[in-house]
CSV table of C-alpha atoms in Angstrom, one decimal:
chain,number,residue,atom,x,y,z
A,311,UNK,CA,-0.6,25.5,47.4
A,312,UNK,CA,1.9,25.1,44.4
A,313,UNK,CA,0.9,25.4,40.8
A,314,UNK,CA,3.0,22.2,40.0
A,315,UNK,CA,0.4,19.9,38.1
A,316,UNK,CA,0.4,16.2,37.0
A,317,UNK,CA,3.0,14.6,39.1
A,318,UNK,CA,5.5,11.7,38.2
A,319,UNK,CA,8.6,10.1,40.4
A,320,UNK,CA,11.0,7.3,40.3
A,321,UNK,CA,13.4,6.2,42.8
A,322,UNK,CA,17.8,6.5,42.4
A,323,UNK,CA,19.4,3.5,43.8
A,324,UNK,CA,20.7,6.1,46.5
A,325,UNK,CA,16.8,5.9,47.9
A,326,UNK,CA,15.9,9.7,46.5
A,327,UNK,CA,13.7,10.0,44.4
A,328,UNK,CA,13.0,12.2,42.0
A,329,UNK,CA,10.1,14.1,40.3
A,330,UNK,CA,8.6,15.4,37.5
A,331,UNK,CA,5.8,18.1,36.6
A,332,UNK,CA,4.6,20.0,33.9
A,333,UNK,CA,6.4,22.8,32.0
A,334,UNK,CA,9.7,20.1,32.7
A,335,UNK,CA,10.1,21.2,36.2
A,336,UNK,CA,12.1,18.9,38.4
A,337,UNK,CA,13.4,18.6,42.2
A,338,UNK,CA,14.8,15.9,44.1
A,339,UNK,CA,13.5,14.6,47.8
A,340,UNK,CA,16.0,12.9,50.2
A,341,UNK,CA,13.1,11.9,52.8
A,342,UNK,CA,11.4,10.0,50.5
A,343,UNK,CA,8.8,13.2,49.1
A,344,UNK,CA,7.9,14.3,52.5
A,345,UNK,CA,10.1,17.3,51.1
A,346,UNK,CA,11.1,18.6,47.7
A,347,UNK,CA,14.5,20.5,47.4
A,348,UNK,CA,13.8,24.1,46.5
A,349,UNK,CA,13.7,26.1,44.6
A,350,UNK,CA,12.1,23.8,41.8
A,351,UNK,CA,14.2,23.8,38.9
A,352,UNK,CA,13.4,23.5,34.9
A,353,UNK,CA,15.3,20.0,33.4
A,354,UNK,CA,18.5,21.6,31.6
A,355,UNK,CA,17.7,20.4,27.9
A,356,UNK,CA,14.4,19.3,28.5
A,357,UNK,CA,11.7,20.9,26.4
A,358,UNK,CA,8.5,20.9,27.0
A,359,UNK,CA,5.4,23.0,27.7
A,360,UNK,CA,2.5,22.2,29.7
A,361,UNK,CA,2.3,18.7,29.3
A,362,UNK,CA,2.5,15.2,31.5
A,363,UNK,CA,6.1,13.9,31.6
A,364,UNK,CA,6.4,10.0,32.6
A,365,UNK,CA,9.6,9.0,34.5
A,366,UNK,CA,10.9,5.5,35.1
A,367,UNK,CA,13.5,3.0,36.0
A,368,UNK,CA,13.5,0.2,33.0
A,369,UNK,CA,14.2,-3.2,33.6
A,370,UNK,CA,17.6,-3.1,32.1
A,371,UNK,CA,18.7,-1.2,35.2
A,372,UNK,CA,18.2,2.2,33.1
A,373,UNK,CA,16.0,5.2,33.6
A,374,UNK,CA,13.2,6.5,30.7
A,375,UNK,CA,11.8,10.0,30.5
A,376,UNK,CA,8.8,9.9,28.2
A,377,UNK,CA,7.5,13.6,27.0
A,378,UNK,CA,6.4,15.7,24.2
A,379,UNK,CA,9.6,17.8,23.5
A,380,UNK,CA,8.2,20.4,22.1
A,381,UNK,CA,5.9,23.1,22.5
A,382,UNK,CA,3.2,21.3,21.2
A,383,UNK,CA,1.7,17.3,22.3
A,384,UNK,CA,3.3,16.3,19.6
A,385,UNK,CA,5.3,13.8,19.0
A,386,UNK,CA,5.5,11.9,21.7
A,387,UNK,CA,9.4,10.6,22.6
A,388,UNK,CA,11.8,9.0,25.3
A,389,UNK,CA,15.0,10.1,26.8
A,390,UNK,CA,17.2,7.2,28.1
A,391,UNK,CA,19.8,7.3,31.5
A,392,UNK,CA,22.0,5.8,33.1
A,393,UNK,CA,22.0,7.5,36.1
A,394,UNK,CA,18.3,8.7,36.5
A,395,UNK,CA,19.5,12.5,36.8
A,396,UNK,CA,21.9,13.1,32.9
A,397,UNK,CA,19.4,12.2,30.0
A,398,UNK,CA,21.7,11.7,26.4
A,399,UNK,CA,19.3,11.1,23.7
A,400,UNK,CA,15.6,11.3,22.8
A,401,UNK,CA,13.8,8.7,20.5
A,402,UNK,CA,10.7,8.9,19.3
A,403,UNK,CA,7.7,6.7,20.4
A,404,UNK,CA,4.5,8.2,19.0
A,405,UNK,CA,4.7,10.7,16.0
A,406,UNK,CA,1.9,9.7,13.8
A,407,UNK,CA,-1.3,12.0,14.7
A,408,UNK,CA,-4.2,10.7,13.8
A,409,UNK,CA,-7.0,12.8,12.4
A,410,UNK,CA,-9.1,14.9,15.1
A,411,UNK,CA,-12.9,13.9,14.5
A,412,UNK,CA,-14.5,15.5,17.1
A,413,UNK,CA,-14.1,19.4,17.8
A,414,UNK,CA,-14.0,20.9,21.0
A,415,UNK,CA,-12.1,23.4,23.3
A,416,UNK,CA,-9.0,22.2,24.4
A,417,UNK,CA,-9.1,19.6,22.0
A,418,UNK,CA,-5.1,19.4,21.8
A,419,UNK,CA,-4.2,17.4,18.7
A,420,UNK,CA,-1.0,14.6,19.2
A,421,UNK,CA,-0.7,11.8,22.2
A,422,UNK,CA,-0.5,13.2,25.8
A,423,UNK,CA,-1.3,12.5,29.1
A,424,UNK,CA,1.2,9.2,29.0
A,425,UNK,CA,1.9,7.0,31.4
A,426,UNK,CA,3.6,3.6,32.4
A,427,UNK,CA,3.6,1.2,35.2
A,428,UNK,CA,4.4,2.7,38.5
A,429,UNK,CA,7.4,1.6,40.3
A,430,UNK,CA,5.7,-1.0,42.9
A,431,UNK,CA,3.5,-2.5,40.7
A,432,UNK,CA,6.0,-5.0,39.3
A,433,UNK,CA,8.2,-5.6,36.3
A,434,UNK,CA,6.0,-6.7,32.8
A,435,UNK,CA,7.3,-10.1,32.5
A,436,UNK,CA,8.6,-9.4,28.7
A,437,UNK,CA,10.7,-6.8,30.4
A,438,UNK,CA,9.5,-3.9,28.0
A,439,UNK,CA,8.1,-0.6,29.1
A,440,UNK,CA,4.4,-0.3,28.6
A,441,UNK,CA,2.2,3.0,28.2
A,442,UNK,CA,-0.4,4.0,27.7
A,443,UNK,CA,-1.9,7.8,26.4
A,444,UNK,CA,-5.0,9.9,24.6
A,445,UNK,CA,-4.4,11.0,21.1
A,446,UNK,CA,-6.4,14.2,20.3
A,447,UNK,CA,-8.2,13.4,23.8
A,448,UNK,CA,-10.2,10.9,22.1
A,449,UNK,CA,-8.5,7.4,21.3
A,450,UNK,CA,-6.8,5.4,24.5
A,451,UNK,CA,-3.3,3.6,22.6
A,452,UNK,CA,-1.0,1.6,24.4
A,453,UNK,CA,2.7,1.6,23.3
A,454,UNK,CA,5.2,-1.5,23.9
A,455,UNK,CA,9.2,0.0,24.1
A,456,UNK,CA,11.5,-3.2,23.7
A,457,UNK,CA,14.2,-2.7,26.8
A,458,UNK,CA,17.0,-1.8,26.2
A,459,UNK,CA,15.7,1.2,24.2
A,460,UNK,CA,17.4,1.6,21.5
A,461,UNK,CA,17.5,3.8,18.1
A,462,UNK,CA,20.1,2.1,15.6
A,463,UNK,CA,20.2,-1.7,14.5
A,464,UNK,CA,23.1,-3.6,14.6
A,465,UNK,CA,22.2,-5.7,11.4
A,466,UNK,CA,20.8,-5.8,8.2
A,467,UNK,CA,16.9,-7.2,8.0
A,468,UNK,CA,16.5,-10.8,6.7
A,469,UNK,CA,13.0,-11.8,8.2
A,470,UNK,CA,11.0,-14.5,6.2
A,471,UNK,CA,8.1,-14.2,8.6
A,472,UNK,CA,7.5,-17.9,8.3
A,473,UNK,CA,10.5,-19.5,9.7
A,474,UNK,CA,10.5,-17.3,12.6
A,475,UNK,CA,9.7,-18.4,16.2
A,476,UNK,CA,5.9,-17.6,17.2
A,477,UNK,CA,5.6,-14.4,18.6
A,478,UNK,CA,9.4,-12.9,18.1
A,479,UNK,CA,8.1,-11.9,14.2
A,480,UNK,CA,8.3,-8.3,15.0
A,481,UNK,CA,10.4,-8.4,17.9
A,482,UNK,CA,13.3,-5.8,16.1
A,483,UNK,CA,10.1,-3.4,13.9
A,484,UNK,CA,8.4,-0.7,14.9
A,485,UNK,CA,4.8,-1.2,14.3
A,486,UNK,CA,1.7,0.7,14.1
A,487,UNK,CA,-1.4,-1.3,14.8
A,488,UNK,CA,-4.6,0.0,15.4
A,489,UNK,CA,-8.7,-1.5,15.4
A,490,UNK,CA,-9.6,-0.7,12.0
A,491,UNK,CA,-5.8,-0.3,10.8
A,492,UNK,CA,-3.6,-3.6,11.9
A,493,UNK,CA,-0.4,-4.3,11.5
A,494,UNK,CA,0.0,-8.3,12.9
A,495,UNK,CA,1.5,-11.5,11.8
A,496,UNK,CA,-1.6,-13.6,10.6
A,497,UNK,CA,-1.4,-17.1,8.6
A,498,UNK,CA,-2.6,-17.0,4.8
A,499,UNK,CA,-4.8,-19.4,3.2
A,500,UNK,CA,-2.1,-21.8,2.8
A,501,UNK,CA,-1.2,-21.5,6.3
A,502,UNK,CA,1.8,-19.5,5.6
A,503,UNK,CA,3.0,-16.4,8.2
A,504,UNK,CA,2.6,-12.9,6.8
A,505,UNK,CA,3.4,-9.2,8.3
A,506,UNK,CA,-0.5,-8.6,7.6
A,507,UNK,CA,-1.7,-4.8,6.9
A,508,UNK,CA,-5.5,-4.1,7.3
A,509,UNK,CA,-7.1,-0.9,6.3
A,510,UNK,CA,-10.7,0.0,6.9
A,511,UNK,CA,-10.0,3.5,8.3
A,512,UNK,CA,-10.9,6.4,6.6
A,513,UNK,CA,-9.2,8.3,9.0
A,514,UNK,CA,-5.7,6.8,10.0
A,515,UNK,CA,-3.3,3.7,8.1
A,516,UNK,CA,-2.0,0.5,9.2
A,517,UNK,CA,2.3,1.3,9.2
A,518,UNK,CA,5.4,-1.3,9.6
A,519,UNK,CA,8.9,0.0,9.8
A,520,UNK,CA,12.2,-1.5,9.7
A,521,UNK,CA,15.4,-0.6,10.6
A,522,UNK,CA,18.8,-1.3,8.8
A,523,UNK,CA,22.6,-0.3,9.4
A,524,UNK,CA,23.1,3.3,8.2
A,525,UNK,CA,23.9,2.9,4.3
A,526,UNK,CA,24.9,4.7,1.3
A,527,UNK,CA,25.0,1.7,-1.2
A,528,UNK,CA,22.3,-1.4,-0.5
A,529,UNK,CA,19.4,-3.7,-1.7
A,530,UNK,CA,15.8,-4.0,-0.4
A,531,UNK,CA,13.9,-7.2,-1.4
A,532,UNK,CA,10.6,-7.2,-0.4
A,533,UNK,CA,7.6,-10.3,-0.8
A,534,UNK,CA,4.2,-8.8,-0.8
A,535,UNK,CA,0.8,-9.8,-1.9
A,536,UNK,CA,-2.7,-7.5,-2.3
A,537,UNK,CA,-5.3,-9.5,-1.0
A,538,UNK,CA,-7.4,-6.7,-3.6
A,539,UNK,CA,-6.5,-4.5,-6.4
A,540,UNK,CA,-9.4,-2.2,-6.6
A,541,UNK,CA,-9.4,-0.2,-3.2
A,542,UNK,CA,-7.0,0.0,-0.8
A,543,UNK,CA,-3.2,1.2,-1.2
A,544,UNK,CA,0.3,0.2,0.2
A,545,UNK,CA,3.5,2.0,0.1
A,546,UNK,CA,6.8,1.2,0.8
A,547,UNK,CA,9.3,3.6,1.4
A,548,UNK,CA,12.9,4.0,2.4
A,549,UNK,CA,13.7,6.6,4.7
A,550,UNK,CA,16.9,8.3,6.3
A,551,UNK,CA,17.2,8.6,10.2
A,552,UNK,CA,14.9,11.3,10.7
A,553,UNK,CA,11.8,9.3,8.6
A,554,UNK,CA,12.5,11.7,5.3
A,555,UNK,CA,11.6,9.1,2.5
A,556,UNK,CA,13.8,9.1,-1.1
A,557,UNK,CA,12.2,6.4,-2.4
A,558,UNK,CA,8.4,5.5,-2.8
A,559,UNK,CA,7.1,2.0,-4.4
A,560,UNK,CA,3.4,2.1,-4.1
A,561,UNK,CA,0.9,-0.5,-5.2
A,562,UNK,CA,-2.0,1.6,-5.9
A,563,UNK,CA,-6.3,1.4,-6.1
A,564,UNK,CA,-6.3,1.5,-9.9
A,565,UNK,CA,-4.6,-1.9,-9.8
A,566,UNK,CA,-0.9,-0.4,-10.8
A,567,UNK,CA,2.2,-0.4,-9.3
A,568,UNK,CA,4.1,3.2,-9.1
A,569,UNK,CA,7.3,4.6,-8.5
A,570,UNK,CA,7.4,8.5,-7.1
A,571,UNK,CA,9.7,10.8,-9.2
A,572,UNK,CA,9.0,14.2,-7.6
A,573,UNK,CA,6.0,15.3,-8.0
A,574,UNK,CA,4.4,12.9,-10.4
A,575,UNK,CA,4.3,8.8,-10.6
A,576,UNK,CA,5.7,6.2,-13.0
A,577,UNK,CA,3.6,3.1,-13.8
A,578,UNK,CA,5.6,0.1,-12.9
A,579,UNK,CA,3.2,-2.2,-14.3
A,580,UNK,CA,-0.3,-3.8,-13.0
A,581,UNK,CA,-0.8,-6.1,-10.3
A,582,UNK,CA,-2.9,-9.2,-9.5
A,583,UNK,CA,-5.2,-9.8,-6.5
A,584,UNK,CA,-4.1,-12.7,-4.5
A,585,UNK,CA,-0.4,-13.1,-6.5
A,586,UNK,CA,2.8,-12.7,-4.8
A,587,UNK,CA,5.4,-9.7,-6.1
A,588,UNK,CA,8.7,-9.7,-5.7
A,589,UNK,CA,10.2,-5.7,-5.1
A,590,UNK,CA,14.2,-5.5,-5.2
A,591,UNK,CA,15.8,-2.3,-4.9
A,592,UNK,CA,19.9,-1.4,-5.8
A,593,UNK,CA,20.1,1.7,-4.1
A,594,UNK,CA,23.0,4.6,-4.6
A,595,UNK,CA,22.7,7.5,-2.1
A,596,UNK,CA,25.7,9.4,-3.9
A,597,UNK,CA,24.1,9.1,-7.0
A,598,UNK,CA,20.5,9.8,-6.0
A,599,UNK,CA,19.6,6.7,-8.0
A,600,UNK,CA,18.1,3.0,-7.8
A,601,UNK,CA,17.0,0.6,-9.9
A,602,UNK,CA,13.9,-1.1,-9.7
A,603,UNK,CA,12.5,-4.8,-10.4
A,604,UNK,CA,9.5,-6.3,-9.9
A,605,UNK,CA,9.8,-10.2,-10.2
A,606,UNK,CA,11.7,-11.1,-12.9
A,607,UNK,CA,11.1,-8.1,-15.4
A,608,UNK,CA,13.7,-5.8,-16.5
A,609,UNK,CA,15.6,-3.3,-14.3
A,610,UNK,CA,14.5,0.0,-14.4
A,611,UNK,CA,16.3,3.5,-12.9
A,612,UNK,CA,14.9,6.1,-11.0
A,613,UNK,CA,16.0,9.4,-9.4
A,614,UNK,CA,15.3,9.6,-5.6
A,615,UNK,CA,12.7,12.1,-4.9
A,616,UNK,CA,14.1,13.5,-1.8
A,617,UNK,CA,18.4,13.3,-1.5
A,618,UNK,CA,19.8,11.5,1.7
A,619,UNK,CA,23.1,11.4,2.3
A,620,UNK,CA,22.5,7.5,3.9
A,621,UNK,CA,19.4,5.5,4.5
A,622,UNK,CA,18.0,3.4,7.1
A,623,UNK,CA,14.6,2.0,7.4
A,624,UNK,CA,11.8,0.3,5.3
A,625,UNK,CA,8.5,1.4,6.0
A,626,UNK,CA,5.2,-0.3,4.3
A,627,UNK,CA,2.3,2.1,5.0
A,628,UNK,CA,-1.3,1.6,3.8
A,629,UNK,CA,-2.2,5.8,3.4
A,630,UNK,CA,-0.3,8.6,2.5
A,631,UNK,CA,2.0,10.4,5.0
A,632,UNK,CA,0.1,13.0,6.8
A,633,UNK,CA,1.4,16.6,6.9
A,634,UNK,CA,-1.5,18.0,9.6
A,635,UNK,CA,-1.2,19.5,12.5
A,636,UNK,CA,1.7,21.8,11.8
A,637,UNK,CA,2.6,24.8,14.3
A,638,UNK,CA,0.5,27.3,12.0
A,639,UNK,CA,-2.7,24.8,13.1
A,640,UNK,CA,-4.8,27.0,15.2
A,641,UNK,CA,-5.3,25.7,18.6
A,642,UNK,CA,-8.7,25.2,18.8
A,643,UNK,CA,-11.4,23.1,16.3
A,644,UNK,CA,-14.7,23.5,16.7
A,645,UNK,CA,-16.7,21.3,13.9
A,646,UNK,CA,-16.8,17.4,14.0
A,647,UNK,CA,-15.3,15.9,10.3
A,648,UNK,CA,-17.9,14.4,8.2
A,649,UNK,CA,-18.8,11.1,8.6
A,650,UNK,CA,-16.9,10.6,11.7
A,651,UNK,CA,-18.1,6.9,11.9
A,652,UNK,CA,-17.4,5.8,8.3
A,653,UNK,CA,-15.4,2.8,7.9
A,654,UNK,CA,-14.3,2.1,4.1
A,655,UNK,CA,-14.1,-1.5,2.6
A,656,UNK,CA,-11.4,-3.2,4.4
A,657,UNK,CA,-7.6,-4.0,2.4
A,658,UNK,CA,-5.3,-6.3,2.7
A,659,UNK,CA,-1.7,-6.5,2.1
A,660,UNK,CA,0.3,-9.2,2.7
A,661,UNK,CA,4.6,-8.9,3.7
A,662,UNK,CA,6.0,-13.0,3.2
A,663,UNK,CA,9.5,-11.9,3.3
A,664,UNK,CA,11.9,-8.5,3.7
A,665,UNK,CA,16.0,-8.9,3.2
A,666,UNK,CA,18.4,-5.8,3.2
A,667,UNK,CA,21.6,-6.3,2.2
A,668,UNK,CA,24.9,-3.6,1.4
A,669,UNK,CA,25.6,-3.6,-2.3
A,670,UNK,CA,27.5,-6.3,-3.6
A,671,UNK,CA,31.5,-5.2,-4.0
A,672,UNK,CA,32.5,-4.7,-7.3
A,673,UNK,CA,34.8,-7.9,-8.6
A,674,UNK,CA,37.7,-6.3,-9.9
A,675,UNK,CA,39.1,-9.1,-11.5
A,676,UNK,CA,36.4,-8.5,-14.1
């Protein structure tokens, strides 16, 4: 008996198929597994410790490895091929980890034990690739990959929620949608479409991102409305490629809205439950600077907080980013948080309408 644990194959087009185990070892069987090509060999540029890789063909005619690539569970990301055999990139799927509530031994922290649909069981009729994985071996998610996977968008956002078709809302966002946390298109009282963020969970946030073309110079416009203005908080950030946020605009509990400058916060102003606020953003990434306005009121600057030589995504986000586990986290936890079951009054904020755009050219006939 071979200490190879938690198996995973996919067919080539050739007919041989190939498989995956723990620790990122890999062989290839030309008799349809009867027999595995020896010795087993360790997937050049994969990295990974001992942890359940998924392997795939997508419905694009592609191939999807779906690992931790690290030496931790965490994060949780996909390598796309051609071929089935050369993998060329790694995305991420998963990386949020939620709080561990429960203690216990072996109580890894980050999403593992993934899997998808096994060849044979037929193609999702959406065409995406579905899995499904325990974070902290306690919560069961399920993660929908668009096909063909992709990192980089090919255009700038201009979604006004309600004149898109049913359903295709949040085709092109990457959303994070939980119970007590969602992140879904829901109809206001005025029967108008909204990216909707709920929050009743002490423990994790409700998150949206967008992506945009790589830019150095650019506006954000953003149309949001707190259903509240006394609990609850929602920021929106923008981030570079790697999810490393410059700029932070956060409507906050005490009924304020904030810009980050470092380490402190500048009042933008108050906010109304139940009134709609218009955010636009100028952004400079050479300059570390952007201007602010909210509705109609006067312009104001602001230094990034964080530099980026270009920038790429919106995320709204209804917690603060969480910096727990890093590697210095023991392995092991022992004691149960406190109040494990809590759920806090429930927030709502409200996304009508987001438009990025590259700075306007400067007329030089001025």
């Amino acid at each position: 008996k071979k200490q190879y644990k938690a198996f995973s194959y996919y067919h080539l087009p050739d007919g041989r198929v190939v498989s995956l185990w723990k620790h990122a070892l890999t062989s290839i069987s030309a008799d349809g597994g009867k027999t595995w090509a020896e010795p087993v060999q360790r997937a050049l540029g994969f990295v990974n410790s001992n942890a359940k890789i998924w392997g795939q063909s997508t419905s694009d005619g592609k191939f999807a490895t779906v690992y931790n690539p690290s030496e931790y569970r965490w994060p949780l990301a996909v390598s796309t091929s051609k071929d089935g055999l050369e993998y060329t990139d790694l995305m991420l799927v998963h990386g949020e980890i939620t709080a561990m509530r429960y203690g216990g031994q072996y109580k890894s922290y980050g999403p593992q034990y993934v899997r998808g649909i096994q060849e044979g069981n037929g193609t999702p009729p959406d065409g995406k690739m579905w899995l499904t994985y325990s974070m902290n071996k306690e919560d069961i998610w399920v993660a929908s990959v668009p096909v063909p996977i992709c990192s980089k968008a090919a255009e700038y956002a201009r979604e006004v929620f309600d004149e898109m078709p049913d359903g295709q809302e949040t085709a092109l966002w990457n959303t994070y949608d939980l119970q007590w946390a969602s992140t879904r298109i829901e109809k206001d009282e005025e029967g108008r479409k909204s990216l909707t963020l709920r929050d009743k969970d002490p423990f994790d946030y409700a998150k949206a991102e967008k992506i945009f073309p790589a830019s150095a110079q650019f506006t954000v416009t953003a149309e949001i409305r707190a259903g509240q203005n006394d609990h609850g908080t929602l920021h929106m950030e923008v981030q570079n490629a790697k999810g490393q946020p410059s700029i932070r605009i956060s409507f906050n509990e005490d009924g304020r809205i904030y810009s980050k400058s470092g380490a402190r916060y500048s009042s933008l102003g108050s906010y109304e439950a139940g009134k709609n606020y218009t955010v636009k953003l100028n952004v400079d990434t050479k300059m570390r600077y952007y201007t602010v306005q909210i509705n109609s009121g006067r312009e104001v600057g602001r230094i990034f907080y964080a530099p980026a030589a270009s920038l790429e995504r919106v995320v709204f986000r209804t917690g603060v980013p969480r910096l727990h586990p890093t590697p210095e986290t023991p392995a092991d936890r022992y004691t149960d948080l406190p109040d494990a079951n809590a759920v806090d009054p429930e927030a709502c904020f409200r996304i009508y309408a987001l438009e990025t755009a590259p700075a306007p050219k400067p007329d030089n006939n001025q």
